[in-house]
Tab-separated table of C-alpha atoms in Angstrom:
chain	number	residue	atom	x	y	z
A	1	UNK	CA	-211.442	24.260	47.800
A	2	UNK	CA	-213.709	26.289	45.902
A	3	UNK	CA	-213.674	30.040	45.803
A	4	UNK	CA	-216.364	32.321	44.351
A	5	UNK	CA	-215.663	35.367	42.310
A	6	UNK	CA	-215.555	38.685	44.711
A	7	UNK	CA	-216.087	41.900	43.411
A	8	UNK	CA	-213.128	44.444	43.329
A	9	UNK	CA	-212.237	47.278	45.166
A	10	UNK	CA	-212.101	50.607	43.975
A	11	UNK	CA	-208.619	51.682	43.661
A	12	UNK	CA	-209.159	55.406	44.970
A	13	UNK	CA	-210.791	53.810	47.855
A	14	UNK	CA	-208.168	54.226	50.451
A	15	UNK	CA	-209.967	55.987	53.403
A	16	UNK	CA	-210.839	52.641	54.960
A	17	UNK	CA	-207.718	51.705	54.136
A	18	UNK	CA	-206.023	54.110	56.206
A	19	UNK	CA	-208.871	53.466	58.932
A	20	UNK	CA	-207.989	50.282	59.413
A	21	UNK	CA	-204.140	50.344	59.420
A	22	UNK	CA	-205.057	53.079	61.893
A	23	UNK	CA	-207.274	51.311	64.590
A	24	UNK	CA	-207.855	47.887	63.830
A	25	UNK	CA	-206.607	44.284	65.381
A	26	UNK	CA	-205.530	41.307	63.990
A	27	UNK	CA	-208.971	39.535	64.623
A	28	UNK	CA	-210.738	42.374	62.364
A	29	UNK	CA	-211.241	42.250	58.499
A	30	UNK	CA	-209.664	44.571	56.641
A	31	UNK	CA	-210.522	46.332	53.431
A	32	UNK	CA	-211.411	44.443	50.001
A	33	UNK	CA	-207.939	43.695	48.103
A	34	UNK	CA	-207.504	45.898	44.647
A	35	UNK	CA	-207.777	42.746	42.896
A	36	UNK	CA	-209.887	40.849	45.277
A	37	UNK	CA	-209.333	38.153	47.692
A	38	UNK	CA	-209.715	35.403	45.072
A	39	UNK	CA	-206.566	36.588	42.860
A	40	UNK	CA	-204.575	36.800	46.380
A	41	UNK	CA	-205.391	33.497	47.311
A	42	UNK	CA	-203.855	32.276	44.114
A	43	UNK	CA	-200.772	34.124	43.553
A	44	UNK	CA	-199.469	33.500	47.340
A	45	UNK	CA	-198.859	30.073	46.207
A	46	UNK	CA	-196.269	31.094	43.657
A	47	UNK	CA	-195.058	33.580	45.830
A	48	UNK	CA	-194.087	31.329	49.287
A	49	UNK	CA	-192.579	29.153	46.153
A	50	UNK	CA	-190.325	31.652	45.308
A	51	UNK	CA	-189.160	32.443	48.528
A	52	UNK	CA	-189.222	28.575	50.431
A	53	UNK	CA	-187.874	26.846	47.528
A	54	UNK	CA	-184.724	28.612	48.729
A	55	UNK	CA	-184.326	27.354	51.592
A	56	UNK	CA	-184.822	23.841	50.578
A	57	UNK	CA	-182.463	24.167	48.168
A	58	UNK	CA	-180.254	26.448	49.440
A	59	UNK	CA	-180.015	25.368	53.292
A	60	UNK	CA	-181.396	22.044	52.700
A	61	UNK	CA	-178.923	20.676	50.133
A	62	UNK	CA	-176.532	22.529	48.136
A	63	UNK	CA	-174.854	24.407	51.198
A	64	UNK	CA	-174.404	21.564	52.933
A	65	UNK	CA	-172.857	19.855	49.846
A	66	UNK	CA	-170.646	22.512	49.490
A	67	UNK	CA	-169.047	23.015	52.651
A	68	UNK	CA	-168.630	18.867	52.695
A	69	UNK	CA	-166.894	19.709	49.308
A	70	UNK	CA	-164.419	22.825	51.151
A	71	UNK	CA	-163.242	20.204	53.827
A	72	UNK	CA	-165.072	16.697	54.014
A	73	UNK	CA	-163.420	16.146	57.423
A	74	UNK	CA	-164.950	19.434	59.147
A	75	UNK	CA	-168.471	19.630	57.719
A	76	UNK	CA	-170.732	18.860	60.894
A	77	UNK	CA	-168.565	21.690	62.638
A	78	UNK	CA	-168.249	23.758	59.523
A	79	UNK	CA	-171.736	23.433	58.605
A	80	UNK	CA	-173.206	24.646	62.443
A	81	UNK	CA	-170.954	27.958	61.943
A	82	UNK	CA	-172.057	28.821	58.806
A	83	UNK	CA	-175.787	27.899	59.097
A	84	UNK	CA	-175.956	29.288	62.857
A	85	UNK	CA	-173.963	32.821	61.592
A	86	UNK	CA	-176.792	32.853	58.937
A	87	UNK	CA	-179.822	32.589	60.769
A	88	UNK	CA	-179.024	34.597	63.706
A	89	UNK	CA	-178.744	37.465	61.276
A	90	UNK	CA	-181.714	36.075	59.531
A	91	UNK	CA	-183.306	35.981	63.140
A	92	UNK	CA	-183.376	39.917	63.064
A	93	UNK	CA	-184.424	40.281	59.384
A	94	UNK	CA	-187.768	39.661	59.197
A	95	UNK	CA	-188.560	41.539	62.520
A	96	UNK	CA	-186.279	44.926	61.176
A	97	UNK	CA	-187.922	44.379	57.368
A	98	UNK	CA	-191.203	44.191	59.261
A	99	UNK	CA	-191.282	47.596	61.299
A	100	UNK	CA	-189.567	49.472	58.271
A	101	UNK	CA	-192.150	48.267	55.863
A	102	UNK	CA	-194.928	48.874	58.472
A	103	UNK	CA	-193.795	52.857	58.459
A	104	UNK	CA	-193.043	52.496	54.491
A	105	UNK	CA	-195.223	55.262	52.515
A	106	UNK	CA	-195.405	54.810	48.788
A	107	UNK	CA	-197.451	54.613	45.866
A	108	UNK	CA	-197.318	50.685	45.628
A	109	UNK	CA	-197.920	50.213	49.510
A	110	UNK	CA	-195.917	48.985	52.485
A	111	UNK	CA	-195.048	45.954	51.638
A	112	UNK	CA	-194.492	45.600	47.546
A	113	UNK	CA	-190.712	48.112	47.824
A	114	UNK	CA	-189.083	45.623	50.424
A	115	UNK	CA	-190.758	41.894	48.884
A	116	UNK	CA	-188.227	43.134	45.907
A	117	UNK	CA	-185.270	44.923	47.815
A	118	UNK	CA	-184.863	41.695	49.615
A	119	UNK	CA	-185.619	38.891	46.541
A	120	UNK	CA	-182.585	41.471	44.517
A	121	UNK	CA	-180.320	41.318	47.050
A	122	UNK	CA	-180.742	38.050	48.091
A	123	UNK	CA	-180.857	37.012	44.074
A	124	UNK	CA	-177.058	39.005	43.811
A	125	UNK	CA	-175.705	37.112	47.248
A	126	UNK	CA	-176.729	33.571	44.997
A	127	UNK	CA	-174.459	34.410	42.662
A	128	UNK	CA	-171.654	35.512	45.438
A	129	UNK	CA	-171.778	32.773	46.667
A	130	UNK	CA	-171.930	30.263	43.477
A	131	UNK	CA	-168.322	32.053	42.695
A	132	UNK	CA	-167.381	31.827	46.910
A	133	UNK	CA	-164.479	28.753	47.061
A	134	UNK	CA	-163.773	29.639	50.819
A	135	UNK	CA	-164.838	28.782	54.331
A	136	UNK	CA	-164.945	32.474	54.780
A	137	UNK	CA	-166.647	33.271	51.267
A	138	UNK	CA	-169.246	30.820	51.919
A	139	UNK	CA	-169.623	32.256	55.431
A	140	UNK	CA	-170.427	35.920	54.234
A	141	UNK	CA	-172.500	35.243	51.253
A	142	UNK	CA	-174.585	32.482	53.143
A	143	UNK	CA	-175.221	34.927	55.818
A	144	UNK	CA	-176.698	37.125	53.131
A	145	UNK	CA	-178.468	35.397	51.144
A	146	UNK	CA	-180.575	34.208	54.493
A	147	UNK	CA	-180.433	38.144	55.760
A	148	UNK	CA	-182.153	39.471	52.132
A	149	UNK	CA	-184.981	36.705	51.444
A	150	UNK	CA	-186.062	37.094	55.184
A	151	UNK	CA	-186.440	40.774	54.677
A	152	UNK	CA	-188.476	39.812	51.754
A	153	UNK	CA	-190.626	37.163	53.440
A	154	UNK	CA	-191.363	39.179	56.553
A	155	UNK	CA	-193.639	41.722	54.538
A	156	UNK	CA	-195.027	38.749	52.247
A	157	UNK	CA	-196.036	37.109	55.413
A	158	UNK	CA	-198.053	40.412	56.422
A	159	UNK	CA	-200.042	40.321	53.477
A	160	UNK	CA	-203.025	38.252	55.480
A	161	UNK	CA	-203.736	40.771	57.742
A	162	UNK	CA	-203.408	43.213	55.926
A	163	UNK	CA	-205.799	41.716	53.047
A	164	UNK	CA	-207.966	38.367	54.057
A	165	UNK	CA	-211.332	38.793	55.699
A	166	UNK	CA	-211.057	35.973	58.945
A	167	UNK	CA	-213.301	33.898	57.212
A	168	UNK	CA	-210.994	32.916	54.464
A	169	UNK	CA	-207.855	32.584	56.386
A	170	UNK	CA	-207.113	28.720	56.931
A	171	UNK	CA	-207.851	28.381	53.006
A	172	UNK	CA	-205.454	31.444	52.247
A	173	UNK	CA	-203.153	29.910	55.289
A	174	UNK	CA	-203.486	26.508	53.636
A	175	UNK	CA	-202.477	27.937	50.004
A	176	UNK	CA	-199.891	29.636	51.466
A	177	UNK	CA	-198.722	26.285	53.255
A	178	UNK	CA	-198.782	24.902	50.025
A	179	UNK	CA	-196.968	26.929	48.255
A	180	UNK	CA	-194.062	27.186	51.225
A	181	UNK	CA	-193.961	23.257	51.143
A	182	UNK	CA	-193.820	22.811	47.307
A	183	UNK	CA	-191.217	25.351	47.517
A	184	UNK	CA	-188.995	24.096	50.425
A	185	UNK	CA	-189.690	20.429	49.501
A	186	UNK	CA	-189.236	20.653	45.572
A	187	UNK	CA	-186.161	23.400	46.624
A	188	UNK	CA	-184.576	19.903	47.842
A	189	UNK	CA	-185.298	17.827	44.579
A	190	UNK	CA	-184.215	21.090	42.670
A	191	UNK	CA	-181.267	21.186	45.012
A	192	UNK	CA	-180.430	17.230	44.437
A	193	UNK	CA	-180.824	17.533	40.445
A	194	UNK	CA	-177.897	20.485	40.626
A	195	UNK	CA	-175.662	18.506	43.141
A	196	UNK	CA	-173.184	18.205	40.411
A	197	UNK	CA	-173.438	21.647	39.417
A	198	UNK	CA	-173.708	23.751	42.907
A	199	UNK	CA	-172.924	27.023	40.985
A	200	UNK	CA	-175.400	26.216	38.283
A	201	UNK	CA	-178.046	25.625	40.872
A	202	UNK	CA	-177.581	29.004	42.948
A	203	UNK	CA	-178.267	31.166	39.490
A	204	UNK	CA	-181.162	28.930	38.758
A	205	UNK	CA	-182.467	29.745	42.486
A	206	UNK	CA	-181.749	33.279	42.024
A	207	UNK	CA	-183.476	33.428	38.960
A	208	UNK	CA	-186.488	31.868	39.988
A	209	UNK	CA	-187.006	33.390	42.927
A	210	UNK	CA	-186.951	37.221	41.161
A	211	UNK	CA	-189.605	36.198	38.859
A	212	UNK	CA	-192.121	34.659	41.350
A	213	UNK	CA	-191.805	37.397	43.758
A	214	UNK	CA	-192.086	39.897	40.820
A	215	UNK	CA	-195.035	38.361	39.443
A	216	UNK	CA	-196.652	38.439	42.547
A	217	UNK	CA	-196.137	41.861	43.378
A	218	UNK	CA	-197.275	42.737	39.970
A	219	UNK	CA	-200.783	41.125	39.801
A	220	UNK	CA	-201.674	41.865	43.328
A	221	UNK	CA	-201.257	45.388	43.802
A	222	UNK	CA	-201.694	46.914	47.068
A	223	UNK	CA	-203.235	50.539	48.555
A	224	UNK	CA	-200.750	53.088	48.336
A	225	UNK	CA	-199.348	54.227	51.471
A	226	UNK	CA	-199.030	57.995	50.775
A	227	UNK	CA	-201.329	59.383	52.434
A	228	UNK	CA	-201.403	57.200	55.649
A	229	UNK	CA	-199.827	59.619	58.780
A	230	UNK	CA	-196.378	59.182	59.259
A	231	UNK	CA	-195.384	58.083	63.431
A	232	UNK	CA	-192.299	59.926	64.504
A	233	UNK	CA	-189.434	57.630	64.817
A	234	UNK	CA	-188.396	56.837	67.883
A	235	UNK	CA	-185.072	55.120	69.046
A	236	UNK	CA	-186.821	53.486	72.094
A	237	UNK	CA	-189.966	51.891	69.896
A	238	UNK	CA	-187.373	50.118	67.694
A	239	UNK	CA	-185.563	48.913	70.177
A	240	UNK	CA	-188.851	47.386	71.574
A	241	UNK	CA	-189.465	45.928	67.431
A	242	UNK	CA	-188.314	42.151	69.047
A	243	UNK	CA	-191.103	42.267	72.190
A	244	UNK	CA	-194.262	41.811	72.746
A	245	UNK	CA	-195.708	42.312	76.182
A	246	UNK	CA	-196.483	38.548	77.294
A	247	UNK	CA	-198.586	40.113	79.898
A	248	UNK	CA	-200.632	42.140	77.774
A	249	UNK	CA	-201.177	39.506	74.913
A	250	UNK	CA	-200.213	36.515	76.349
A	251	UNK	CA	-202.292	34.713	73.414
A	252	UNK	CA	-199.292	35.807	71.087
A	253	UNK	CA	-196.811	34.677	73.520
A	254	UNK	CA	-198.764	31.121	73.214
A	255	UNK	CA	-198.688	31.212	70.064
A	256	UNK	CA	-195.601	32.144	69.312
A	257	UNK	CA	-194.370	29.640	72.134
A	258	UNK	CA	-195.842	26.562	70.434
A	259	UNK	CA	-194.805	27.614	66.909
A	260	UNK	CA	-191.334	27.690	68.558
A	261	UNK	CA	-191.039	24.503	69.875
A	262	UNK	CA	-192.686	22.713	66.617
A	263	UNK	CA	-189.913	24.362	64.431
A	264	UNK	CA	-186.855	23.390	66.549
A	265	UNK	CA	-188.256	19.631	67.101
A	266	UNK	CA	-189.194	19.219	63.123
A	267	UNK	CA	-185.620	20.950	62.366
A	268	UNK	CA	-183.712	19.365	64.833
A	269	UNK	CA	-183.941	16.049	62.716
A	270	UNK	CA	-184.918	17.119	59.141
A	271	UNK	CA	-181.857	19.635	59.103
A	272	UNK	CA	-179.894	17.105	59.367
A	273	UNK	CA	-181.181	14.937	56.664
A	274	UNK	CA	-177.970	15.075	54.458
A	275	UNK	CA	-175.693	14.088	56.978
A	276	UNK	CA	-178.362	11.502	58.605
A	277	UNK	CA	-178.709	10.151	54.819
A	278	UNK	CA	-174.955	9.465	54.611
A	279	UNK	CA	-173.540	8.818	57.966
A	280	UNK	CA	-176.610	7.269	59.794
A	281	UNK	CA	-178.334	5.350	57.490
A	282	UNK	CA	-175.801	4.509	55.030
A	283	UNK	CA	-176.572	6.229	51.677
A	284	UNK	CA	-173.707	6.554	49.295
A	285	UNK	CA	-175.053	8.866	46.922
A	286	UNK	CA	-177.906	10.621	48.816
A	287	UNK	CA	-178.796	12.491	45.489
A	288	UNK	CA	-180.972	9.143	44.728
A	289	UNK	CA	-183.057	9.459	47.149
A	290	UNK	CA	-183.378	12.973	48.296
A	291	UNK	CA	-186.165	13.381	45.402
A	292	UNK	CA	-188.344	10.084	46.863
A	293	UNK	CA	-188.128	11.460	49.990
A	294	UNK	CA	-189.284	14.878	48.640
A	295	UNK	CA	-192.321	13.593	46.954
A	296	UNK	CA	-193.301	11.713	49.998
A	297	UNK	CA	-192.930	14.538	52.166
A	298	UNK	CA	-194.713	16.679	49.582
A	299	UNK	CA	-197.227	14.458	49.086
A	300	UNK	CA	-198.384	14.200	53.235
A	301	UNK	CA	-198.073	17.853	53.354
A	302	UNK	CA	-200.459	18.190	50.583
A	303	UNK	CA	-203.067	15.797	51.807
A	304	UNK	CA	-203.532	17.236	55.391
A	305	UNK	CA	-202.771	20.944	53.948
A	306	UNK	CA	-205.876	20.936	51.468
A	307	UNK	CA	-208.041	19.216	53.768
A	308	UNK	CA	-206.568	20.963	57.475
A	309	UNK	CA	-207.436	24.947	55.813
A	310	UNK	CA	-210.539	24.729	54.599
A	311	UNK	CA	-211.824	22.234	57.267
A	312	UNK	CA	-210.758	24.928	60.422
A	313	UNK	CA	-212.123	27.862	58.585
A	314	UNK	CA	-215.663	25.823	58.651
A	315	UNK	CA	-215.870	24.256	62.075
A	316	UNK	CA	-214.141	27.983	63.652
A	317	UNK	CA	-211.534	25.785	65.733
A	318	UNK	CA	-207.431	25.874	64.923
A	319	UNK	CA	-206.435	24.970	68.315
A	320	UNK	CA	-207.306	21.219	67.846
A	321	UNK	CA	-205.905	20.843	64.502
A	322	UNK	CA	-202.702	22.267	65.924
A	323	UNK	CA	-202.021	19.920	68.719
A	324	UNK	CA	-202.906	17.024	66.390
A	325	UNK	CA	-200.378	18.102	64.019
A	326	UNK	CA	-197.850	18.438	66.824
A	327	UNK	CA	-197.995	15.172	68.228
A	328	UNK	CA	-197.470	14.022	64.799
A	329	UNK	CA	-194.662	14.803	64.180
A	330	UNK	CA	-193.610	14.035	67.301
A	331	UNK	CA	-194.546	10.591	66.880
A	332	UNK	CA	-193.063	10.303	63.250
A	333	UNK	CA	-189.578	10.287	64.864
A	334	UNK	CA	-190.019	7.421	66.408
A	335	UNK	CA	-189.395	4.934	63.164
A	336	UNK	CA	-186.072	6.374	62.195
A	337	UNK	CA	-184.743	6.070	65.968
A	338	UNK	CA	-185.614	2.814	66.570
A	339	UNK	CA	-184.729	1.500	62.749
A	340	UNK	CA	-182.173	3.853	61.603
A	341	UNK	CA	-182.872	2.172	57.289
A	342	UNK	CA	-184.197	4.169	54.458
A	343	UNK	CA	-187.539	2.544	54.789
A	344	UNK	CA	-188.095	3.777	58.095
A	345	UNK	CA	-186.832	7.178	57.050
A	346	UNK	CA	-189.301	7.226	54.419
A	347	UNK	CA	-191.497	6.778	56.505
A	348	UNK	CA	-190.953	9.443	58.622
A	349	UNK	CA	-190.981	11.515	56.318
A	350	UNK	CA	-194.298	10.991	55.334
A	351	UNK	CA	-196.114	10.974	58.506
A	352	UNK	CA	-194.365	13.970	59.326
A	353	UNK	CA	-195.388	15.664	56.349
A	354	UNK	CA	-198.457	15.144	57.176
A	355	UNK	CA	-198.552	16.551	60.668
A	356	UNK	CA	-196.462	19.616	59.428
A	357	UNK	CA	-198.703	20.027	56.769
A	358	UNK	CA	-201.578	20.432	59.001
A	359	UNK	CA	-199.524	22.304	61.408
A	360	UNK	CA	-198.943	25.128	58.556
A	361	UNK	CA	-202.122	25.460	57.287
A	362	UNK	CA	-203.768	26.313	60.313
A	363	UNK	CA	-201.065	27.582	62.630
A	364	UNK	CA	-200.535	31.158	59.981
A	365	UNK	CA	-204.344	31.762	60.464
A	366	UNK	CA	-203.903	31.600	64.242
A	367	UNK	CA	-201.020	34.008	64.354
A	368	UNK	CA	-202.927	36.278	62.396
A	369	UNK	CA	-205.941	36.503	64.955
A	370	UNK	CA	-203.602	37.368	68.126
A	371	UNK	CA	-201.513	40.167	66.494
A	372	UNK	CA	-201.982	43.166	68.402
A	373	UNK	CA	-202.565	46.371	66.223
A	374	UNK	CA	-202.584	46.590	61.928
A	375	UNK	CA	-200.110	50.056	62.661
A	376	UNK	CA	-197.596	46.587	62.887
A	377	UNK	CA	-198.714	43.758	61.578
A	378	UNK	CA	-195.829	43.170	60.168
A	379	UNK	CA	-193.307	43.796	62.558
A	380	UNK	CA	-195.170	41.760	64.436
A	381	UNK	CA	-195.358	38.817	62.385
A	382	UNK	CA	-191.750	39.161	61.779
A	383	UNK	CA	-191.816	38.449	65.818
A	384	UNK	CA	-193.796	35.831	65.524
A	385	UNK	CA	-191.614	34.558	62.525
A	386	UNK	CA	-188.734	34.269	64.531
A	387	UNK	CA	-190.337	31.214	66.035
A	388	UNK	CA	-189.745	29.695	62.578
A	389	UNK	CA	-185.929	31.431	62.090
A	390	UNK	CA	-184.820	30.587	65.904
A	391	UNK	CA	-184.848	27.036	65.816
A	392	UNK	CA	-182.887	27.376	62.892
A	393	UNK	CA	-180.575	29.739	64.374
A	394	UNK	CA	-180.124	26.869	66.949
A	395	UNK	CA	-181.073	23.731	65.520
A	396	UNK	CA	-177.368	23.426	63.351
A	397	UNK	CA	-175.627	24.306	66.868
A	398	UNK	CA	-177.542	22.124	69.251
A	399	UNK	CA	-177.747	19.097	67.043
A	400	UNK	CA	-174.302	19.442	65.746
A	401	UNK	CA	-172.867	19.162	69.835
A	402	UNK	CA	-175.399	16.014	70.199
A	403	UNK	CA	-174.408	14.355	67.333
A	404	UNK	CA	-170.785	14.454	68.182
A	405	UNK	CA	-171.477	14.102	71.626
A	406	UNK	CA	-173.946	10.427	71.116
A	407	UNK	CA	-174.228	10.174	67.352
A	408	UNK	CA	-176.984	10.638	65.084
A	409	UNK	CA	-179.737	8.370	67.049
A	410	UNK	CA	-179.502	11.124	69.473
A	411	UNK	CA	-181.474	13.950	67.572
A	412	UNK	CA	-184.743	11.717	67.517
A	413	UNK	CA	-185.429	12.201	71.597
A	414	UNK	CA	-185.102	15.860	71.379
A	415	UNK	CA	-187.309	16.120	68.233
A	416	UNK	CA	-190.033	14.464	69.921
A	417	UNK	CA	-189.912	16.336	73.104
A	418	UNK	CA	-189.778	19.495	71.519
A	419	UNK	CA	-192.761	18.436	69.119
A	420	UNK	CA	-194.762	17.565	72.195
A	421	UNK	CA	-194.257	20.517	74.227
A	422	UNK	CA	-195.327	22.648	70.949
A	423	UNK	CA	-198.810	20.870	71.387
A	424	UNK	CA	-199.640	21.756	74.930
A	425	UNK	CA	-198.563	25.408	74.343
A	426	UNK	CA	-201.308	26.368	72.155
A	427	UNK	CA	-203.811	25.098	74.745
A	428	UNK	CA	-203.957	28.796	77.045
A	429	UNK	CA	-204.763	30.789	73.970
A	430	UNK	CA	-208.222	32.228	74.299
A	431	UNK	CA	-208.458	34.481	70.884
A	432	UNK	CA	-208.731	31.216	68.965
A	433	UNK	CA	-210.792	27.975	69.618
């Protein structure tokens, strides 16, 4: 990917600034970045690191490890309470962080106050809950430690509308995808590596995910808000923060649709992949192969990431490159459900990573053509990000009653299905070839 030096914006400069938070659509280009688009496209990498590698960690490994360790015979049942609790809570975070950042006025922007707020508090509820040696402790700090870091990632994720001419957005979407996978992927070799040390691995997290966020907001400084006018508040309009008119932009309800079902068919299985590891396949000590796996997921994800990007930002089309990746991972499933071995979950793995890998790098530039107005950009994209956080919410509920209803071999089906569907529901959206 290669990326030209850009000139930078004048600091003072914030009348188009204003002007465009005050009139202008997601499928418009917004003012020059402080720093420049080049520096952006850079730092978001370390930035989605900071913020993914928790939940590959966090969610993906040492939570599940630790609730097996509270009460081994209980942990599928355990492990749906806790993990659903979380991410229905987390299910309103990004969309409440969203429309208070959006009417945020300060000197370092909208979005810069709550990125830290949340990576503090969520940093704080790591150590909670590295000290938390109950069902009930785990329960509470779990719930907020998925609460905090999606308050911070819901203004994070507004920061390519607000910033990234059109033109660039599959290669900033693609080194954004990159830096979400390395995080959530290498958050599950991190997580493996601290396995005998959960405690040890929660301050490490916490740690890491303070200075990355930091860093970011340091380097890439945004407009300040001040002077933008202040909307009244009104009881009613946040109330409406969790709809979108499916009438009046049915290309976001599309959009949001497909990203929906992609989510809850890729989490349905991989959510699982602890438990699937040790009581499906047959892996002992899953903590000697969760790192393979990793790499091989991380290393699809990489290939089809760097190439997917760039590659729809120069033919103009998403929509193709979004059904392809769909059906992918659809596909992927298959192996593991008709050979339930470590080979063919290796396997999976891969192809999967592949298709998901496309699927992010192009699917984050499509959601940012089909939000509605800039005035919420990122309430809105905390919306749309609650395609990502429902199937979550779900997922650990949904697959928990199937496994103990027909075992493990019956997640696969479902997966595929649900990958599938996410294909065909990008199809209607017009904003977006």
């Amino acid at each position: 990917m290669t990326m030209p030096s850009e000139p930078l914006a004048p600091v003072d400069d914030v009348d188009a600034e204003i002007a465009f938070i005050e009139e202008a659509a997601g499928n418009e280009d917004p003012p020059t970045p402080i720093k420049g688009v080049r520096r952006l496209l850079w730092w978001i990498i370390p930035a989605n690191m900071g913020v993914f590698i928790i939940w590959g960690a966090f969610l993906g490994i040492l939570l599940p490890a630790q609730v097996a360790g509270l009460d081994s015979a209980n942990k599928i049942a355990n492990f749906a309470i806790i993990s659903t609790v979380g991410a229905v809570f987390a299910l309103f975070g990004q969309p409440i962080s969203g429309q208070i950042s959006d009417r945020t006025r300060s000197r370092f922007g909208r979005r810069a106050p709550w990125i830290m707020i949340g990576s503090v508090v969520g940093a704080l509820s790591l150590v909670g809950l590295a000290f938390a040696d109950s069902f009930v402790g785990v329960l509470i700090a779990a719930t907020i430690v998925q609460t905090a870091y999606n308050f911070a990632q819901g203004p994070l994720s507004a920061v390519m509308p607000d910033r990234v001419p059109i033109k660039r957005r599959g290669t900033f979407s693609a080194l954004s995808g990159i830096g979400l996978m390395v995080g959530a992927l290498g958050g599950q070799i991190v997580g493996s590596v601290f396995l005998g040390s959960i405690a040890a691995g929660y301050l490490f997290l916490a740690v890491f995910s303070v200075l990355m966020l930091t860093l970011f907001v340091i380097f890439n400084p945004d407009y300040s808000s001040k002077e933008v006018p202040r909307e009244p508040f009104r009881f009613a309009d946040f109330l409406r923060t969790f709809w979108v008119n499916p009438v009046k932009h049915p290309d976001f309800f599309w959009a949001f649709t497909g990203r929906t079902l992609l989510y809850a068919g890729y989490f349905t299985v991989t959510g699982y992949q602890f438990y699937i590891l040790t009581d499906y396949i047959g892996i002992e000590n899953p903590a000697t192969v969760i790192p393979v796996l990793g790499l091989l997921t991380l290393a699809g994800i990489l290939i089809s990431t760097i190439v997917s990007g760039p590659l729809s930002d120069k033919v103009g089309r998403r929509k193709p490159f979004i059904f392809g990746s769909s059906v992918l991972v659809g596909v992927a499933m298959l192996a593991p459900m008709i050979s339930p071995t470590l080979p063919a979950w290796m396997v999976m793995t891969f192809v999967a990573g592949l298709g998901f890998g496309m699927f992010q790098a192009v699917d984050t530039a499509l959601m940012s053509q089909v939000l509605p107005s800039a005035k919420s950009f990122a309430k809105d994209l905390g919306v749309v990000n609650i395609a990502a956080t429902l199937p979550q919410a779900l997922a650990p509920a949904i697959a928990g009653a199937i496994v103990l209803g027909f075992g493990f071999v019956g997640l696969f089906p479902l997966g595929i299905a649900l990958s599938v569907l996410g294909a065909f529901a990008v199809w209607p959206i017009k904003a977006s070839r």
